[in-house]
Amino acid sequence: MTISAPWRHSWFHSVVALALWASTVGLAGCSGPASALRGGVADILMEEATNGLLIRLVGAGGNRESVSVIRSPRNWLLVTINDADVDLSRIRTLKPAGRVTKVDITLFETAVQVGFRFSEPISSFEIVEDRPRNDLLVSVFLGSQ
């Protein structure tokens, strides 16, 4: 795992900055400027599946507009949580496992971005709400489908 400073420049961080900008101006699936998460994000959990991975944003349910997800080259999936009350001590413990080969966390002034690098190409992804548990789920489908 790598904790990156916002001023460190690389291709990855340029993509991150572009995604953050796009989500705050309403270009990345948001309906407008990101609003604060009511409950925040208490944890991020990863669950392996036969055809991919399920990423659970614990406590982020009901706030779909505050989370953006983009697929980038080299098998990266970038999950940006805008204006969130995030438990960084929990998120910093994310470790690569299974088909996740690297986890990269970038802290911004108003957002946290978690990048997941996969051992296989990402064929698609979907964001859904788990309302009974008040979580957001990012389903990541890997390989050729």
PDB file of C-alpha atoms in Angstrom:
ATOM      1  CA  MET A   1       0.000   0.000   0.000  1.00  0.00           C
ATOM      2  CA  THR A   2       1.199   3.494  -0.798  1.00  0.00           C
ATOM      3  CA  ILE A   3      -0.049   6.708   0.808  1.00  0.00           C
ATOM      4  CA  SER A   4       0.536   9.466  -1.717  1.00  0.00           C
ATOM      5  CA  ALA A   5       0.801  13.181  -1.155  1.00  0.00           C
ATOM      6  CA  PRO A   6      -1.400  15.310  -3.454  1.00  0.00           C
ATOM      7  CA  TRP A   7       1.615  17.208  -4.784  1.00  0.00           C
ATOM      8  CA  ARG A   8       3.439  14.084  -6.029  1.00  0.00           C
ATOM      9  CA  HIS A   9       3.129  14.040  -9.814  1.00  0.00           C
ATOM     10  CA  SER A  10       2.845  10.948 -11.964  1.00  0.00           C
ATOM     11  CA  TRP A  11       0.572   9.601 -14.664  1.00  0.00           C
ATOM     12  CA  PHE A  12      -1.581   7.907 -12.008  1.00  0.00           C
ATOM     13  CA  HIS A  13      -1.990  11.089  -9.986  1.00  0.00           C
ATOM     14  CA  SER A  14      -2.811  13.111 -13.113  1.00  0.00           C
ATOM     15  CA  VAL A  15      -5.668  10.701 -13.797  1.00  0.00           C
ATOM     16  CA  VAL A  16      -6.724  10.984 -10.151  1.00  0.00           C
ATOM     17  CA  ALA A  17      -6.753  14.785 -10.287  1.00  0.00           C
ATOM     18  CA  LEU A  18      -8.778  14.731 -13.508  1.00  0.00           C
ATOM     19  CA  ALA A  19     -11.292  12.303 -11.996  1.00  0.00           C
ATOM     20  CA  LEU A  20     -11.609  14.428  -8.867  1.00  0.00           C
ATOM     21  CA  TRP A  21     -12.166  17.580 -10.923  1.00  0.00           C
ATOM     22  CA  ALA A  22     -14.690  15.816 -13.182  1.00  0.00           C
ATOM     23  CA  SER A  23     -16.693  14.527 -10.239  1.00  0.00           C
ATOM     24  CA  THR A  24     -16.880  17.929  -8.552  1.00  0.00           C
ATOM     25  CA  VAL A  25     -18.135  19.680 -11.696  1.00  0.00           C
ATOM     26  CA  GLY A  26     -20.648  16.963 -12.490  1.00  0.00           C
ATOM     27  CA  LEU A  27     -18.906  15.093 -15.322  1.00  0.00           C
ATOM     28  CA  ALA A  28     -18.325  11.694 -13.743  1.00  0.00           C
ATOM     29  CA  GLY A  29     -21.806  10.435 -13.031  1.00  0.00           C
ATOM     30  CA  CYS A  30     -22.591  13.118 -10.473  1.00  0.00           C
ATOM     31  CA  SER A  31     -25.585  15.415 -10.772  1.00  0.00           C
ATOM     32  CA  GLY A  32     -23.647  18.448  -9.602  1.00  0.00           C
ATOM     33  CA  PRO A  33     -21.109  19.433  -6.975  1.00  0.00           C
ATOM     34  CA  ALA A  34     -20.506  16.663  -4.517  1.00  0.00           C
ATOM     35  CA  SER A  35     -22.442  16.880  -1.291  1.00  0.00           C
ATOM     36  CA  ALA A  36     -21.194  15.717   2.097  1.00  0.00           C
ATOM     37  CA  LEU A  37     -21.791  12.126   3.072  1.00  0.00           C
ATOM     38  CA  ARG A  38     -24.242  11.936   5.934  1.00  0.00           C
ATOM     39  CA  GLY A  39     -22.717   8.906   7.583  1.00  0.00           C
ATOM     40  CA  GLY A  40     -19.246   8.943   6.145  1.00  0.00           C
ATOM     41  CA  VAL A  41     -17.256   5.863   5.219  1.00  0.00           C
ATOM     42  CA  ALA A  42     -16.394   3.672   8.171  1.00  0.00           C
ATOM     43  CA  ASP A  43     -14.480   1.043   6.211  1.00  0.00           C
ATOM     44  CA  ILE A  44     -13.794  -0.396   2.763  1.00  0.00           C
ATOM     45  CA  LEU A  45     -14.120  -4.160   2.426  1.00  0.00           C
ATOM     46  CA  MET A  46     -13.140  -6.353  -0.529  1.00  0.00           C
ATOM     47  CA  GLU A  47     -14.891  -9.653  -1.244  1.00  0.00           C
ATOM     48  CA  GLU A  48     -13.600 -12.001  -3.983  1.00  0.00           C
ATOM     49  CA  ALA A  49     -16.109 -13.510  -6.403  1.00  0.00           C
ATOM     50  CA  THR A  50     -15.665 -16.035  -9.207  1.00  0.00           C
ATOM     51  CA  ASN A  51     -16.017 -13.359 -11.899  1.00  0.00           C
ATOM     52  CA  GLY A  52     -14.455 -10.405 -10.091  1.00  0.00           C
ATOM     53  CA  LEU A  53     -14.574  -8.514  -6.833  1.00  0.00           C
ATOM     54  CA  LEU A  54     -17.095  -6.693  -4.663  1.00  0.00           C
ATOM     55  CA  ILE A  55     -15.889  -3.493  -2.964  1.00  0.00           C
ATOM     56  CA  ARG A  56     -18.112  -2.445  -0.051  1.00  0.00           C
ATOM     57  CA  LEU A  57     -18.027   1.201   1.106  1.00  0.00           C
ATOM     58  CA  VAL A  58     -19.377   0.726   4.625  1.00  0.00           C
ATOM     59  CA  GLY A  59     -21.716   3.535   5.718  1.00  0.00           C
ATOM     60  CA  ALA A  60     -21.812   5.363   2.358  1.00  0.00           C
ATOM     61  CA  GLY A  61     -25.319   4.255   1.348  1.00  0.00           C
ATOM     62  CA  GLY A  62     -27.752   6.911   0.169  1.00  0.00           C
ATOM     63  CA  ASN A  63     -24.925   9.089  -1.132  1.00  0.00           C
ATOM     64  CA  ARG A  64     -24.242   7.711  -4.611  1.00  0.00           C
ATOM     65  CA  GLU A  65     -23.611  11.218  -5.969  1.00  0.00           C
ATOM     66  CA  SER A  66     -20.609  11.629  -3.652  1.00  0.00           C
ATOM     67  CA  VAL A  67     -18.767   8.599  -4.990  1.00  0.00           C
ATOM     68  CA  SER A  68     -17.262   8.317  -8.460  1.00  0.00           C
ATOM     69  CA  VAL A  69     -15.575   5.307  -9.991  1.00  0.00           C
ATOM     70  CA  ILE A  70     -13.463   5.269 -13.139  1.00  0.00           C
ATOM     71  CA  ARG A  71     -11.536   2.577 -14.932  1.00  0.00           C
ATOM     72  CA  SER A  72      -8.085   3.616 -16.088  1.00  0.00           C
ATOM     73  CA  PRO A  73      -5.326   1.937 -18.115  1.00  0.00           C
ATOM     74  CA  ARG A  74      -3.202  -0.882 -16.736  1.00  0.00           C
ATOM     75  CA  ASN A  75      -6.064  -2.536 -14.814  1.00  0.00           C
ATOM     76  CA  TRP A  76      -6.655   0.280 -12.300  1.00  0.00           C
ATOM     77  CA  LEU A  77     -10.067   1.085 -10.807  1.00  0.00           C
ATOM     78  CA  LEU A  78     -10.188   4.440  -9.010  1.00  0.00           C
ATOM     79  CA  VAL A  79     -12.842   5.012  -6.322  1.00  0.00           C
ATOM     80  CA  THR A  80     -13.136   8.671  -5.263  1.00  0.00           C
ATOM     81  CA  ILE A  81     -15.127   9.608  -2.158  1.00  0.00           C
ATOM     82  CA  ASN A  82     -15.870  13.346  -2.152  1.00  0.00           C
ATOM     83  CA  ASP A  83     -16.498  15.495   0.934  1.00  0.00           C
ATOM     84  CA  ALA A  84     -16.520  12.410   3.095  1.00  0.00           C
ATOM     85  CA  ASP A  85     -15.977  11.770   6.736  1.00  0.00           C
ATOM     86  CA  VAL A  86     -13.617   8.830   6.216  1.00  0.00           C
ATOM     87  CA  ASP A  87     -12.026   6.647   8.881  1.00  0.00           C
ATOM     88  CA  LEU A  88      -8.465   6.833   7.533  1.00  0.00           C
ATOM     89  CA  SER A  89      -7.096   4.473  10.173  1.00  0.00           C
ATOM     90  CA  ARG A  90      -9.301   1.710   8.713  1.00  0.00           C
ATOM     91  CA  ILE A  91      -8.726   2.551   5.044  1.00  0.00           C
ATOM     92  CA  ARG A  92      -4.949   2.649   5.495  1.00  0.00           C
ATOM     93  CA  THR A  93      -5.046  -1.022   6.500  1.00  0.00           C
ATOM     94  CA  LEU A  94      -6.271  -2.103   3.034  1.00  0.00           C
ATOM     95  CA  LYS A  95      -3.863  -4.675   1.662  1.00  0.00           C
ATOM     96  CA  PRO A  96      -3.620  -6.259  -1.785  1.00  0.00           C
ATOM     97  CA  ALA A  97      -5.146  -9.736  -1.829  1.00  0.00           C
ATOM     98  CA  GLY A  98      -6.251 -12.224  -4.441  1.00  0.00           C
ATOM     99  CA  ARG A  99      -6.698 -10.473  -7.783  1.00  0.00           C
ATOM    100  CA  VAL A 100      -5.948  -7.053  -6.271  1.00  0.00           C
ATOM    101  CA  THR A 101      -2.204  -6.576  -6.801  1.00  0.00           C
ATOM    102  CA  LYS A 102      -1.868  -3.050  -5.417  1.00  0.00           C
ATOM    103  CA  VAL A 103      -3.869  -0.569  -3.347  1.00  0.00           C
ATOM    104  CA  ASP A 104      -2.976   3.125  -3.618  1.00  0.00           C
ATOM    105  CA  ILE A 105      -4.573   5.738  -1.349  1.00  0.00           C
ATOM    106  CA  THR A 106      -4.429   9.412  -2.262  1.00  0.00           C
ATOM    107  CA  LEU A 107      -5.570  12.078   0.184  1.00  0.00           C
ATOM    108  CA  PHE A 108      -6.904  15.367  -1.153  1.00  0.00           C
ATOM    109  CA  GLU A 109      -8.190  18.386   0.736  1.00  0.00           C
ATOM    110  CA  THR A 110     -11.827  17.451   0.085  1.00  0.00           C
ATOM    111  CA  ALA A 111     -11.683  13.808  -0.987  1.00  0.00           C
ATOM    112  CA  VAL A 112     -10.059  10.438  -0.568  1.00  0.00           C
ATOM    113  CA  GLN A 113      -9.281   8.242  -3.552  1.00  0.00           C
ATOM    114  CA  VAL A 114      -8.550   4.544  -3.362  1.00  0.00           C
ATOM    115  CA  GLY A 115      -6.999   2.923  -6.421  1.00  0.00           C
ATOM    116  CA  PHE A 116      -7.204  -0.824  -6.895  1.00  0.00           C
ATOM    117  CA  ARG A 117      -4.909  -2.498  -9.427  1.00  0.00           C
ATOM    118  CA  PHE A 118      -6.053  -5.884 -10.665  1.00  0.00           C
ATOM    119  CA  SER A 119      -4.124  -8.836 -12.070  1.00  0.00           C
ATOM    120  CA  GLU A 120      -6.685  -9.131 -14.892  1.00  0.00           C
ATOM    121  CA  PRO A 121      -8.339  -6.589 -17.187  1.00  0.00           C
ATOM    122  CA  ILE A 122     -11.503  -4.927 -15.864  1.00  0.00           C
ATOM    123  CA  SER A 123     -14.369  -5.754 -18.207  1.00  0.00           C
ATOM    124  CA  SER A 124     -16.982  -3.605 -16.413  1.00  0.00           C
ATOM    125  CA  PHE A 125     -18.127  -2.282 -13.059  1.00  0.00           C
ATOM    126  CA  GLU A 126     -21.381  -1.225 -11.445  1.00  0.00           C
ATOM    127  CA  ILE A 127     -22.292   0.816  -8.359  1.00  0.00           C
ATOM    128  CA  VAL A 128     -25.366  -0.219  -6.355  1.00  0.00           C
ATOM    129  CA  GLU A 129     -26.769   0.668  -2.949  1.00  0.00           C
ATOM    130  CA  ASP A 130     -27.245  -1.857  -0.181  1.00  0.00           C
ATOM    131  CA  ARG A 131     -29.961   0.134   1.603  1.00  0.00           C
ATOM    132  CA  PRO A 132     -30.612  -2.287   4.489  1.00  0.00           C
ATOM    133  CA  ARG A 133     -26.926  -2.071   5.478  1.00  0.00           C
ATOM    134  CA  ASN A 134     -26.473   1.597   4.376  1.00  0.00           C
ATOM    135  CA  ASP A 135     -23.490   0.697   2.177  1.00  0.00           C
ATOM    136  CA  LEU A 136     -22.463   1.366  -1.409  1.00  0.00           C
ATOM    137  CA  LEU A 137     -21.237  -1.613  -3.420  1.00  0.00           C
ATOM    138  CA  VAL A 138     -18.886  -1.470  -6.383  1.00  0.00           C
ATOM    139  CA  SER A 139     -19.101  -4.701  -8.381  1.00  0.00           C
ATOM    140  CA  VAL A 140     -15.980  -5.184 -10.503  1.00  0.00           C
ATOM    141  CA  PHE A 141     -16.123  -7.751 -13.301  1.00  0.00           C
ATOM    142  CA  LEU A 142     -12.753  -9.075 -14.469  1.00  0.00           C
ATOM    143  CA  GLY A 143     -11.501 -10.862 -17.559  1.00  0.00           C
ATOM    144  CA  SER A 144     -13.264 -11.227 -20.886  1.00  0.00           C
ATOM    145  CA  GLN A 145     -17.019 -11.426 -20.411  1.00  0.00           C
TER     146      GLN A 145
END
